[in-house]
Coordinates of C-alpha atoms and ligand atoms in Angstrom, one line a residue:
M1 CA 73.2 -20.1 -106.4
A2 CA 74.9 -19.3 -103.2
V3 CA 76.3 -22.8 -102.5
R4 CA 79.6 -23.1 -104.2
I5 CA 82.1 -26.0 -104.6
I6 CA 85.6 -24.6 -104.3
E7 CA 88.6 -26.5 -105.6
T8 CA 91.4 -26.9 -103.1
A9 CA 94.7 -28.7 -102.6
P10 CA 95.5 -30.7 -99.5
Y11 CA 97.9 -29.5 -96.7
A12 CA 100.1 -32.2 -95.2
D13 CA 100.1 -31.0 -91.7
Q14 CA 96.6 -31.3 -90.5
R15 CA 97.0 -34.0 -87.9
P16 CA 95.0 -33.2 -84.8
G17 CA 97.1 -33.4 -81.6
T18 CA 96.1 -34.0 -77.9
S19 CA 93.1 -31.9 -78.4
G20 CA 92.4 -30.9 -81.9
L21 CA 94.3 -29.0 -84.6
R22 CA 96.5 -26.2 -83.2
K23 CA 98.6 -24.0 -85.3
K24 CA 99.9 -20.4 -85.5
V25 CA 97.3 -17.9 -86.8
S26 CA 99.7 -17.4 -89.8
V27 CA 99.2 -21.1 -90.7
F28 CA 95.4 -21.0 -90.3
S29 CA 95.2 -17.9 -92.5
Q30 CA 96.7 -19.7 -95.5
K31 CA 94.3 -20.1 -98.4
H32 CA 91.6 -22.7 -97.7
Y33 CA 93.5 -24.0 -94.6
L34 CA 90.5 -23.8 -92.2
E35 CA 88.1 -24.8 -95.0
N36 CA 90.1 -27.9 -95.8
F37 CA 90.0 -29.1 -92.2
V38 CA 86.4 -28.4 -91.7
Q39 CA 85.4 -30.2 -94.9
S40 CA 87.6 -33.1 -93.8
I41 CA 85.6 -33.2 -90.5
F42 CA 82.3 -33.2 -92.4
D43 CA 83.5 -35.9 -94.8
S44 CA 84.6 -38.1 -91.9
I45 CA 81.7 -37.8 -89.3
D46 CA 78.9 -39.2 -91.4
A47 CA 76.3 -36.8 -90.1
P48 CA 72.8 -37.7 -91.3
P49 CA 71.1 -34.9 -93.2
G50 CA 69.3 -32.6 -90.9
S51 CA 71.9 -32.8 -88.1
T52 CA 72.6 -30.1 -85.6
L53 CA 76.1 -28.9 -84.5
V54 CA 77.0 -26.6 -81.6
L55 CA 79.6 -24.0 -82.6
G56 CA 81.6 -21.5 -80.5
G57 CA 85.1 -20.6 -79.3
D58 CA 87.2 -18.9 -76.7
G59 CA 87.0 -15.5 -78.4
R60 CA 90.6 -15.4 -79.6
Y61 CA 91.8 -13.7 -82.8
Y62 CA 90.1 -15.2 -85.9
N63 CA 87.3 -16.7 -83.9
R64 CA 84.5 -14.7 -85.5
E65 CA 85.8 -15.1 -89.1
A66 CA 86.2 -18.8 -88.6
I67 CA 82.6 -19.1 -87.2
R68 CA 81.3 -17.3 -90.3
I69 CA 83.1 -19.7 -92.6
I70 CA 82.0 -22.8 -90.7
V71 CA 78.4 -21.6 -90.6
G72 CA 78.5 -21.2 -94.4
M73 CA 80.1 -24.7 -94.8
M74 CA 77.6 -26.3 -92.5
A75 CA 74.7 -24.9 -94.5
A76 CA 76.3 -26.1 -97.8
N77 CA 76.9 -29.5 -96.3
G78 CA 73.3 -30.2 -95.4
F79 CA 73.2 -29.5 -91.7
S80 CA 69.8 -28.2 -90.5
K81 CA 70.9 -26.2 -87.5
A82 CA 73.8 -24.5 -85.9
I83 CA 73.6 -23.5 -82.3
V84 CA 76.1 -20.7 -81.8
G85 CA 77.2 -18.9 -78.7
C86 CA 76.5 -15.1 -78.8
G87 CA 79.6 -13.2 -79.9
G88 CA 81.0 -16.5 -81.0
I89 CA 81.7 -17.3 -77.4
L90 CA 81.4 -20.8 -75.8
S91 CA 83.7 -22.2 -73.2
T92 CA 84.8 -25.8 -73.9
P93 CA 82.7 -27.3 -71.0
A94 CA 79.7 -25.2 -71.9
A95 CA 79.9 -26.4 -75.5
S96 CA 80.1 -30.0 -74.3
H97 CA 77.0 -29.4 -72.2
L98 CA 75.1 -27.8 -75.1
I99 CA 75.8 -30.8 -77.3
R100 CA 74.4 -33.1 -74.7
K101 CA 71.5 -31.0 -73.7
N102 CA 70.3 -30.4 -77.3
G103 CA 71.0 -33.9 -78.5
A104 CA 73.2 -32.4 -81.2
F105 CA 75.2 -34.6 -83.5
G106 CA 78.4 -32.9 -82.3
G107 CA 80.1 -29.6 -82.1
I108 CA 83.0 -27.6 -83.3
I109 CA 85.1 -25.7 -80.7
L110 CA 87.5 -23.0 -81.8
S111 CA 90.3 -22.7 -79.3
A112 CA 94.0 -23.2 -78.8
S113 CA 93.2 -23.5 -75.1
H114 CA 96.0 -22.1 -73.0
N115 CA 98.2 -21.1 -75.9
P116 CA 98.6 -17.3 -76.5
G117 CA 96.3 -15.6 -79.0
G118 CA 96.3 -12.6 -81.3
P119 CA 97.7 -12.3 -84.8
D120 CA 101.0 -13.8 -83.8
G121 CA 99.5 -16.3 -81.5
D122 CA 97.8 -19.6 -82.0
F123 CA 94.4 -20.8 -83.2
G124 CA 92.8 -24.1 -83.0
I125 CA 89.8 -26.2 -84.0
K126 CA 88.4 -29.3 -82.4
Y127 CA 85.5 -31.6 -83.2
N128 CA 83.5 -33.1 -80.3
S129 CA 81.1 -36.0 -80.8
E130 CA 77.5 -36.5 -79.7
N131 CA 78.5 -37.5 -76.1
G132 CA 80.0 -33.9 -75.8
G133 CA 83.5 -35.2 -75.7
P134 CA 86.6 -34.8 -77.9
A135 CA 86.5 -37.0 -81.0
P136 CA 88.2 -40.4 -80.3
E137 CA 91.5 -41.2 -82.0
K138 CA 89.8 -43.3 -84.6
L139 CA 87.9 -40.3 -85.8
T140 CA 90.8 -37.8 -85.6
D141 CA 92.9 -40.2 -87.6
A142 CA 90.2 -40.4 -90.2
I143 CA 90.0 -36.6 -90.4
F144 CA 93.7 -36.4 -90.9
E145 CA 93.6 -39.0 -93.6
R146 CA 90.8 -37.2 -95.4
S147 CA 92.7 -33.9 -95.1
K148 CA 95.6 -35.4 -97.1
S149 CA 93.5 -36.1 -100.2
I150 CA 90.8 -33.4 -100.1
S151 CA 90.2 -31.7 -103.5
S152 CA 87.2 -29.5 -102.9
Y153 CA 84.9 -28.1 -100.2
M154 CA 81.4 -26.7 -100.2
I155 CA 80.4 -23.4 -98.8
H156 CA 77.4 -21.1 -98.8
D157 CA 78.9 -17.7 -99.1
D158 CA 76.1 -15.3 -99.5
F159 CA 74.4 -14.6 -96.2
E160 CA 74.0 -12.2 -93.3
I161 CA 74.1 -13.3 -89.6
D162 CA 74.4 -11.1 -86.5
L163 CA 76.6 -13.0 -84.1
D164 CA 75.9 -10.5 -81.4
R165 CA 72.1 -10.8 -81.2
I166 CA 70.4 -13.7 -79.6
G167 CA 67.8 -15.1 -82.0
Q168 CA 67.3 -17.2 -85.1
S169 CA 68.2 -16.6 -88.7
Q170 CA 68.3 -18.6 -91.9
V171 CA 71.3 -19.5 -94.0
G172 CA 70.2 -21.5 -97.0
G173 CA 68.2 -24.4 -95.6
M174 CA 69.8 -24.1 -92.2
I175 CA 68.7 -22.4 -89.0
V176 CA 71.4 -20.5 -87.1
E177 CA 70.3 -20.1 -83.5
V178 CA 72.4 -17.6 -81.6
I179 CA 72.1 -18.3 -77.9
D180 CA 73.2 -16.9 -74.5
P181 CA 76.5 -18.8 -74.0
V182 CA 76.3 -18.6 -70.2
S183 CA 72.8 -19.4 -68.9
D184 CA 72.5 -23.2 -69.6
Y185 CA 75.9 -23.8 -68.2
A186 CA 75.2 -21.7 -65.0
D187 CA 72.0 -23.7 -64.5
L188 CA 73.9 -26.9 -64.8
M189 CA 76.4 -25.7 -62.1
E190 CA 73.5 -24.7 -59.9
S191 CA 72.1 -28.2 -60.2
L192 CA 75.3 -29.8 -59.0
F193 CA 76.5 -27.6 -56.1
D194 CA 74.9 -26.2 -53.0
F195 CA 74.6 -22.6 -54.1
D196 CA 72.8 -21.5 -50.9
L197 CA 75.7 -22.8 -48.8
I198 CA 78.3 -21.1 -51.0
R199 CA 76.3 -17.9 -51.0
T200 CA 76.4 -17.9 -47.2
L201 CA 80.1 -18.3 -47.3
L202 CA 80.6 -15.5 -49.8
N203 CA 78.3 -13.1 -47.9
G204 CA 80.4 -13.5 -44.8
N205 CA 84.1 -12.4 -44.5
F206 CA 85.3 -15.0 -47.0
R207 CA 86.9 -13.2 -50.0
I208 CA 87.6 -14.8 -53.3
S209 CA 89.5 -13.7 -56.4
F210 CA 88.9 -15.4 -59.7
D211 CA 91.2 -14.5 -62.6
A212 CA 89.6 -15.1 -66.0
M213 CA 92.9 -14.0 -67.7
H214 CA 90.9 -12.0 -70.3
A215 CA 89.8 -15.3 -71.7
V216 CA 86.5 -17.1 -72.1
T217 CA 85.5 -17.7 -68.5
G218 CA 85.0 -14.0 -67.7
P219 CA 81.2 -13.8 -68.5
Y220 CA 80.6 -17.2 -66.9
A221 CA 82.4 -16.3 -63.7
K222 CA 80.7 -12.9 -63.4
E223 CA 77.3 -14.5 -63.7
I224 CA 78.0 -17.4 -61.4
F225 CA 80.2 -15.9 -58.7
E226 CA 79.0 -12.3 -58.6
N227 CA 75.4 -12.4 -59.8
R228 CA 74.2 -15.8 -58.6
L229 CA 76.4 -16.3 -55.6
G230 CA 76.7 -12.8 -54.4
A231 CA 80.5 -12.5 -54.3
A232 CA 81.7 -8.9 -53.9
A233 CA 81.8 -6.9 -57.1
G234 CA 85.4 -7.1 -58.5
S235 CA 85.9 -10.7 -57.2
V236 CA 86.2 -11.7 -60.9
V237 CA 89.2 -9.9 -62.5
N238 CA 90.3 -9.7 -66.1
A239 CA 86.7 -10.6 -66.9
V240 CA 86.4 -9.3 -70.5
P241 CA 87.5 -11.8 -73.2
L242 CA 90.0 -10.1 -75.5
I243 CA 91.1 -11.4 -78.9
D244 CA 94.7 -11.5 -77.7
F245 CA 94.0 -12.2 -74.0
G246 CA 95.5 -8.8 -73.2
G247 CA 98.8 -10.0 -74.4
G248 CA 98.9 -12.6 -71.7
H249 CA 99.3 -16.4 -71.7
P250 CA 96.0 -17.7 -70.5
D251 CA 97.4 -20.8 -68.7
P252 CA 96.5 -21.0 -65.1
N253 CA 99.7 -22.0 -63.4
L254 CA 102.2 -20.4 -61.0
T255 CA 104.2 -18.9 -63.9
Y256 CA 101.6 -17.5 -66.2
A257 CA 98.8 -16.5 -63.7
K258 CA 101.3 -14.1 -62.1
E259 CA 98.8 -11.4 -61.2
L260 CA 96.6 -13.9 -59.2
V261 CA 99.7 -15.4 -57.6
E262 CA 100.8 -11.9 -56.4
T263 CA 97.4 -11.3 -55.0
M264 CA 97.2 -14.6 -53.2
Y265 CA 100.8 -14.4 -51.8
G266 CA 100.7 -10.6 -51.2
E267 CA 99.5 -8.6 -48.2
N268 CA 96.1 -9.4 -46.8
P269 CA 95.4 -12.0 -49.4
P270 CA 91.8 -13.2 -50.1
D271 CA 90.8 -16.6 -48.7
F272 CA 90.4 -18.3 -52.0
G273 CA 92.0 -17.7 -55.4
A274 CA 91.4 -19.4 -58.8
A275 CA 92.0 -19.0 -62.5
S276 CA 91.1 -20.7 -65.7
D277 CA 92.6 -21.0 -69.1
G278 CA 91.7 -19.7 -72.6
D279 CA 88.8 -22.0 -73.2
G280 CA 87.7 -22.5 -69.6
D281 CA 88.5 -26.2 -69.1
R282 CA 91.5 -25.8 -66.8
N283 CA 91.6 -24.6 -63.2
M284 CA 94.2 -23.5 -60.7
I285 CA 93.2 -23.4 -57.0
L286 CA 94.9 -21.4 -54.4
G287 CA 94.3 -20.7 -50.7
S288 CA 95.8 -17.7 -48.9
R289 CA 99.5 -18.2 -49.6
F290 CA 98.9 -21.8 -50.5
F291 CA 99.0 -23.6 -53.9
V292 CA 97.0 -26.8 -54.5
T293 CA 98.7 -29.1 -57.0
P294 CA 96.1 -30.4 -59.6
S295 CA 96.9 -34.0 -58.7
D296 CA 96.1 -33.3 -55.0
S297 CA 93.0 -31.4 -56.0
L298 CA 91.6 -34.4 -57.8
A299 CA 92.3 -36.6 -54.8
V300 CA 90.7 -34.1 -52.4
L301 CA 87.6 -33.8 -54.6
A302 CA 87.3 -37.6 -54.8
A303 CA 87.7 -38.1 -51.0
N304 CA 85.1 -35.4 -50.2
A305 CA 82.6 -35.8 -53.1
H306 CA 79.9 -37.0 -50.8
L307 CA 79.7 -33.5 -49.3
V308 CA 78.5 -32.0 -52.7
P309 CA 74.9 -32.5 -53.7
G310 CA 75.6 -33.7 -57.3
Y311 CA 77.9 -36.5 -55.9
R312 CA 76.1 -37.3 -52.6
S313 CA 75.3 -40.8 -53.6
G314 CA 79.0 -41.7 -54.1
L315 CA 81.3 -42.0 -57.1
L316 CA 81.1 -44.8 -59.7
G317 CA 84.9 -44.7 -60.0
V318 CA 87.8 -42.4 -60.7
A319 CA 90.3 -42.0 -63.5
R320 CA 93.5 -40.1 -64.0
S321 CA 96.0 -39.7 -66.8
M322 CA 99.2 -41.6 -66.5
P323 CA 101.5 -38.7 -65.6
T324 CA 99.1 -37.4 -62.9
S325 CA 100.2 -38.3 -59.4
G326 CA 99.0 -41.4 -57.6
A327 CA 97.3 -39.4 -54.9
V328 CA 93.8 -40.2 -56.2
D329 CA 94.7 -43.9 -56.5
R330 CA 94.8 -44.2 -52.7
V331 CA 91.5 -42.5 -52.3
A332 CA 89.9 -44.9 -54.8
K333 CA 91.3 -47.8 -52.7
A334 CA 90.0 -46.4 -49.5
L335 CA 86.6 -45.8 -51.0
N336 CA 86.7 -49.2 -52.6
I337 CA 85.7 -47.8 -56.1
P338 CA 87.1 -48.7 -59.5
F339 CA 90.2 -46.7 -60.7
F340 CA 91.6 -46.2 -64.2
E341 CA 94.9 -44.9 -65.6
T342 CA 94.6 -43.5 -69.1
P343 CA 96.9 -41.7 -71.6
T344 CA 97.1 -37.9 -71.5
G345 CA 94.1 -36.0 -73.0
W346 CA 90.5 -35.9 -72.1
K347 CA 89.2 -38.0 -75.0
F348 CA 90.2 -41.2 -73.1
F349 CA 87.9 -40.5 -70.2
G350 CA 84.8 -40.2 -72.4
N351 CA 84.3 -43.9 -73.0
L352 CA 84.7 -44.6 -69.2
M353 CA 82.1 -42.0 -68.4
D354 CA 79.7 -43.1 -71.1
A355 CA 79.9 -46.7 -69.8
G356 CA 79.1 -45.5 -66.3
R357 CA 82.5 -46.6 -65.0
V358 CA 83.8 -43.3 -63.6
S359 CA 82.3 -40.1 -62.2
L360 CA 85.5 -38.1 -61.6
C361 CA 88.6 -37.6 -63.7
G362 CA 91.7 -35.5 -63.7
E363 CA 95.0 -34.6 -65.1
E364 CA 98.1 -33.0 -63.6
S365 CA 97.9 -30.2 -66.2
F366 CA 95.2 -28.3 -64.2
G367 CA 92.3 -30.3 -65.6
T368 CA 89.6 -31.8 -63.4
G369 CA 86.1 -32.8 -64.3
S370 CA 83.2 -35.2 -64.0
N371 CA 80.5 -37.0 -65.9
H372 CA 78.3 -33.8 -65.9
V373 CA 80.0 -33.1 -69.3
R374 CA 82.6 -34.8 -71.4
E375 CA 85.4 -32.2 -71.0
K376 CA 87.4 -31.0 -68.1
D377 CA 85.7 -28.1 -66.5
G378 CA 87.5 -25.1 -64.8
L379 CA 84.6 -23.3 -63.1
W380 CA 83.1 -26.6 -62.0
A381 CA 86.3 -27.4 -60.1
V382 CA 86.3 -23.9 -58.5
L383 CA 82.7 -24.4 -57.4
F384 CA 83.5 -27.9 -56.1
W385 CA 86.3 -26.4 -53.9
L386 CA 84.0 -23.5 -52.7
N387 CA 81.3 -26.1 -51.8
L388 CA 83.9 -28.1 -49.8
V389 CA 85.3 -25.1 -48.0
A390 CA 81.7 -24.1 -47.1
A391 CA 80.7 -27.6 -46.0
K392 CA 83.9 -28.4 -44.0
R393 CA 84.4 -24.9 -42.6
L394 CA 88.1 -25.3 -43.2
S395 CA 90.5 -23.2 -45.2
V396 CA 91.9 -24.6 -48.5
E397 CA 95.2 -25.2 -46.8
E398 CA 93.6 -27.0 -43.9
I399 CA 91.6 -29.2 -46.2
V400 CA 94.8 -30.3 -48.1
K401 CA 96.8 -30.8 -45.0
E402 CA 94.1 -32.9 -43.5
H403 CA 94.1 -34.9 -46.7
W404 CA 97.9 -35.5 -46.6
K405 CA 97.6 -36.6 -43.0
A406 CA 95.0 -39.2 -43.8
Y407 CA 96.4 -40.4 -47.1
G408 CA 100.1 -39.3 -47.3
R409 CA 101.5 -36.6 -49.6
N410 CA 102.6 -37.1 -53.2
Y411 CA 105.4 -34.6 -53.8
Y412 CA 104.9 -33.7 -57.5
S413 CA 106.3 -31.5 -60.1
R414 CA 106.3 -31.1 -63.9
H415 CA 109.3 -29.6 -65.7
D416 CA 108.6 -28.4 -69.2
F417 CA 111.3 -27.7 -71.8
E418 CA 109.6 -25.7 -74.5
E419 CA 110.6 -25.0 -78.1
I420 CA 113.3 -27.7 -78.4
P421 CA 114.2 -28.8 -81.9
L422 CA 112.1 -32.0 -82.5
E423 CA 115.2 -34.1 -83.3
A424 CA 116.9 -33.1 -80.0
A425 CA 113.8 -33.9 -78.0
R426 CA 113.5 -37.2 -79.6
A427 CA 117.1 -38.0 -79.1
S428 CA 116.7 -37.4 -75.4
M429 CA 113.6 -39.6 -75.2
E430 CA 115.5 -42.4 -77.2
T431 CA 118.4 -42.2 -74.7
V432 CA 116.0 -43.0 -71.9
K433 CA 114.3 -45.8 -73.8
A434 CA 117.6 -47.4 -74.9
R435 CA 118.3 -47.9 -71.2
F436 CA 115.1 -49.7 -70.4
P437 CA 116.4 -53.3 -70.7
S438 CA 119.1 -52.6 -68.1
L439 CA 117.2 -50.4 -65.7
P440 CA 115.1 -52.7 -63.6
G441 CA 116.9 -53.6 -60.4
S442 CA 119.5 -50.8 -60.7
A443 CA 119.8 -48.2 -58.0
F444 CA 120.3 -44.5 -58.1
G445 CA 121.1 -43.3 -54.6
K446 CA 118.1 -44.4 -52.5
Y447 CA 115.9 -45.0 -55.6
K448 CA 115.9 -48.5 -57.0
V449 CA 114.1 -49.1 -60.3
A450 CA 111.2 -51.5 -60.1
F451 CA 109.8 -51.2 -63.6
C452 CA 109.9 -49.1 -66.7
D453 CA 107.9 -49.0 -69.9
D454 CA 106.6 -46.9 -72.8
F455 CA 103.0 -46.5 -71.6
A456 CA 100.3 -48.1 -73.8
Y457 CA 96.6 -48.3 -73.1
T458 CA 93.9 -50.6 -74.2
D459 CA 90.5 -49.0 -73.8
P460 CA 88.5 -51.3 -71.5
I461 CA 85.2 -50.3 -73.3
D462 CA 86.0 -50.5 -77.0
G463 CA 89.3 -52.3 -77.0
S464 CA 91.1 -49.6 -79.0
R465 CA 94.9 -49.5 -78.4
S466 CA 97.0 -46.3 -77.9
E467 CA 100.8 -46.7 -77.8
Y468 CA 103.8 -44.5 -77.1
Q469 CA 102.0 -42.5 -74.5
G470 CA 105.1 -41.6 -72.4
L471 CA 108.2 -43.3 -70.9
R472 CA 107.8 -44.1 -67.2
I473 CA 110.3 -45.3 -64.7
I474 CA 108.8 -46.5 -61.5
F475 CA 111.0 -47.0 -58.4
E476 CA 110.5 -49.5 -55.6
D477 CA 109.1 -46.9 -53.2
G478 CA 106.5 -45.8 -55.7
S479 CA 108.4 -42.7 -56.8
R480 CA 108.2 -42.0 -60.6
I481 CA 109.9 -40.2 -63.4
V482 CA 107.9 -39.8 -66.6
Y483 CA 109.1 -38.4 -69.9
R484 CA 106.6 -37.3 -72.6
L485 CA 106.5 -35.1 -75.7
S486 CA 103.7 -32.6 -75.8
G487 CA 100.9 -33.0 -78.4
T488 CA 99.7 -29.4 -78.1
G489 CA 102.7 -27.2 -78.7
T490 CA 103.0 -25.3 -82.0
I491 CA 106.7 -24.5 -82.1
G492 CA 109.3 -27.2 -82.1
A493 CA 108.9 -29.9 -79.5
T494 CA 108.0 -29.6 -75.8
L495 CA 109.6 -32.2 -73.6
R496 CA 107.8 -32.7 -70.3
I497 CA 109.5 -34.5 -67.3
Y498 CA 107.1 -35.4 -64.5
L499 CA 108.5 -36.2 -61.1
E500 CA 106.8 -37.7 -58.1
S501 CA 107.6 -39.2 -54.7
F502 CA 105.4 -40.4 -51.9
E503 CA 105.7 -39.2 -48.3
P504 CA 103.5 -41.0 -45.8
D505 CA 105.2 -39.4 -42.7
Q506 CA 103.3 -36.2 -41.6
E507 CA 106.5 -34.8 -40.1
K508 CA 108.1 -34.7 -43.5
Q509 CA 105.2 -33.4 -45.5
G510 CA 106.1 -29.7 -45.2
M511 CA 108.9 -29.5 -47.6
D512 CA 109.1 -27.5 -50.8
A513 CA 108.3 -29.8 -53.7
Q514 CA 111.4 -29.0 -55.7
E515 CA 113.6 -29.7 -52.7
A516 CA 111.8 -32.9 -51.9
L517 CA 112.2 -34.1 -55.5
G518 CA 115.8 -32.8 -55.8
E519 CA 117.4 -36.2 -56.2
L520 CA 114.8 -37.5 -58.7
I521 CA 115.3 -34.3 -60.7
S522 CA 119.0 -35.0 -61.0
I523 CA 118.3 -38.6 -61.9
S524 CA 115.9 -37.5 -64.6
R525 CA 118.5 -35.3 -66.2
A526 CA 121.2 -37.9 -66.1
L527 CA 119.0 -40.7 -67.6
S528 CA 118.0 -38.6 -70.6
L529 CA 121.4 -36.9 -71.1
L530 CA 119.2 -33.9 -71.3
E531 CA 121.8 -31.2 -71.5
E532 CA 124.0 -33.1 -73.9
K533 CA 121.1 -33.9 -76.3
T534 CA 119.1 -30.7 -76.0
G535 CA 121.4 -28.0 -74.6
R536 CA 118.9 -27.5 -71.8
N537 CA 119.0 -28.1 -68.1
T538 CA 116.6 -25.4 -66.8
P539 CA 112.9 -25.9 -67.5
T540 CA 111.0 -23.1 -69.2
V541 CA 108.0 -23.7 -66.9
I542 CA 107.9 -25.6 -63.6
T543 CA 104.5 -26.5 -62.2
Ligands
VG1_601 C1 98.4 -30.8 -72.5 C2 98.3 -31.4 -71.2 C3 97.2 -32.5 -71.2 C4 95.9 -31.8 -71.7 C5 96.1 -31.1 -73.0 C6 94.9 -30.3 -73.4 O1 98.7 -31.7 -73.5 O2 99.5 -32.0 -70.8 O3 97.1 -33.0 -69.9 O4 94.9 -32.8 -71.8 O5 97.2 -30.2 -72.9 O6 94.5 -29.4 -72.5 P1 100.2 -32.0 -74.0 O7 100.1 -33.0 -75.1 O8 100.8 -30.7 -74.5 O9 101.0 -32.4 -72.8 V1 93.7 -28.0 -73.0 O10 93.3 -27.1 -71.7 O11 94.4 -27.6 -74.3 O12 92.3 -28.6 -73.8
CO602 CO1 92.0 -25.6 -72.2

């Protein structure tokens, strides 16, 4: 009998964070660690016998081994089919699409997103539900509860599968279907955007550079930009997914996407630059010597969506996470469409999309997406921008400046303080919170506090409540300081301070963001006693 029941003991630390369980590879390689979590998922989701799951990951170290284990556990747990990306590869948005397209019960995505990979890096696992989106908190809480009492798991451990060959095989009573990870996703993109128009743009003098950062988007970007859209060979760089991402940190921002930034700010830069993260759900957009903040990007996409075939009939509504700048709020107002402010993390957008309340969503953390899937989508955002550039016949910089002129500019920046001892990070947060009763009405230079709170959210669709989602201080002129502890880091705590001010006057929209936000930055440090509590004053990463 190849199905075995293995005895195990619980681990206490399997609480999923902002998007799934993320830990060091050394943690995941502990005995039964992955198996415990996978069995906890299966015990919590209540999949009827004969269900299908989609399975794939971003190709990082331990991806293949984990897929083999999960296939064996699926077969032993009574699933009838596993749809697996060839080579174990599936970007997060492609997995979301496959779950929806195949009517699967759900999917398991192996990724730690933008966190570094390799034997000393991070690994992660996330369960997505049948709508293609990250499991809601109710389910992740149940998985965590289960993980604390688990005593055995089931696995089929005697089978052969060839992950690198497209086709079907049998594991016990289950079919394993290895599929091309790219084609369905590329077809979906082709159905949303004007590929002919973009092709004309790319066949002219317009040059693009897409940096896949040796992560999952390489094969997708090659197929879409070079094969289907005719971009010059070599437009996609670092296109081969590597288990350690080439030693890099696959996080598309100005700090970690250094190579792309050098290209775009160097001599004779391409007209358009973009990058994505480890699992393909984030995006960074650059013009020649010009950076688009993700919050502005969301606002620009919303304001111009009617120029793109997939959104020609207008948007149902838009949503942004609380720390994301208010740029999109004004677009929603101008378009007279519903607007929602949710906690951080994509899972909160899913209910709104399923209920037909929003079409476009975004986060300040380089995440943008729409109701075409239930995850944020890096390549989708890049194609959206290319479609806009082609339709408007303007450069990236011109499009953004035109937007600021019409709607005003939100100066915006996020300061991350990584690897702080948890206690110190909490002390700094508590310092801010303790001031709340006395803050409203008090002035700091030109900034007068209008309102402050610890952000909480009641889901308008299912009524579920999420609390402690970040401390926000809102000033009378609409400027904001937000403090939040990250839910995705794997070492100590990461304290994020988000800063934002609004500038309607076109004459004053040309400043450097750090300069424009200078006073707010000082206030943010003072209110949190940051240096005293954490010993830090200089952020590890500024975006
Ligand atoms: C971060 C971002 C958040 C994003 C999350 C997952 O979370 O701030 O906006 O949704 O990563 O992104 P946190 O809790 O560390 O701030 V990804 O690309 O990992 O799926
Ligand atoms: Co990601």
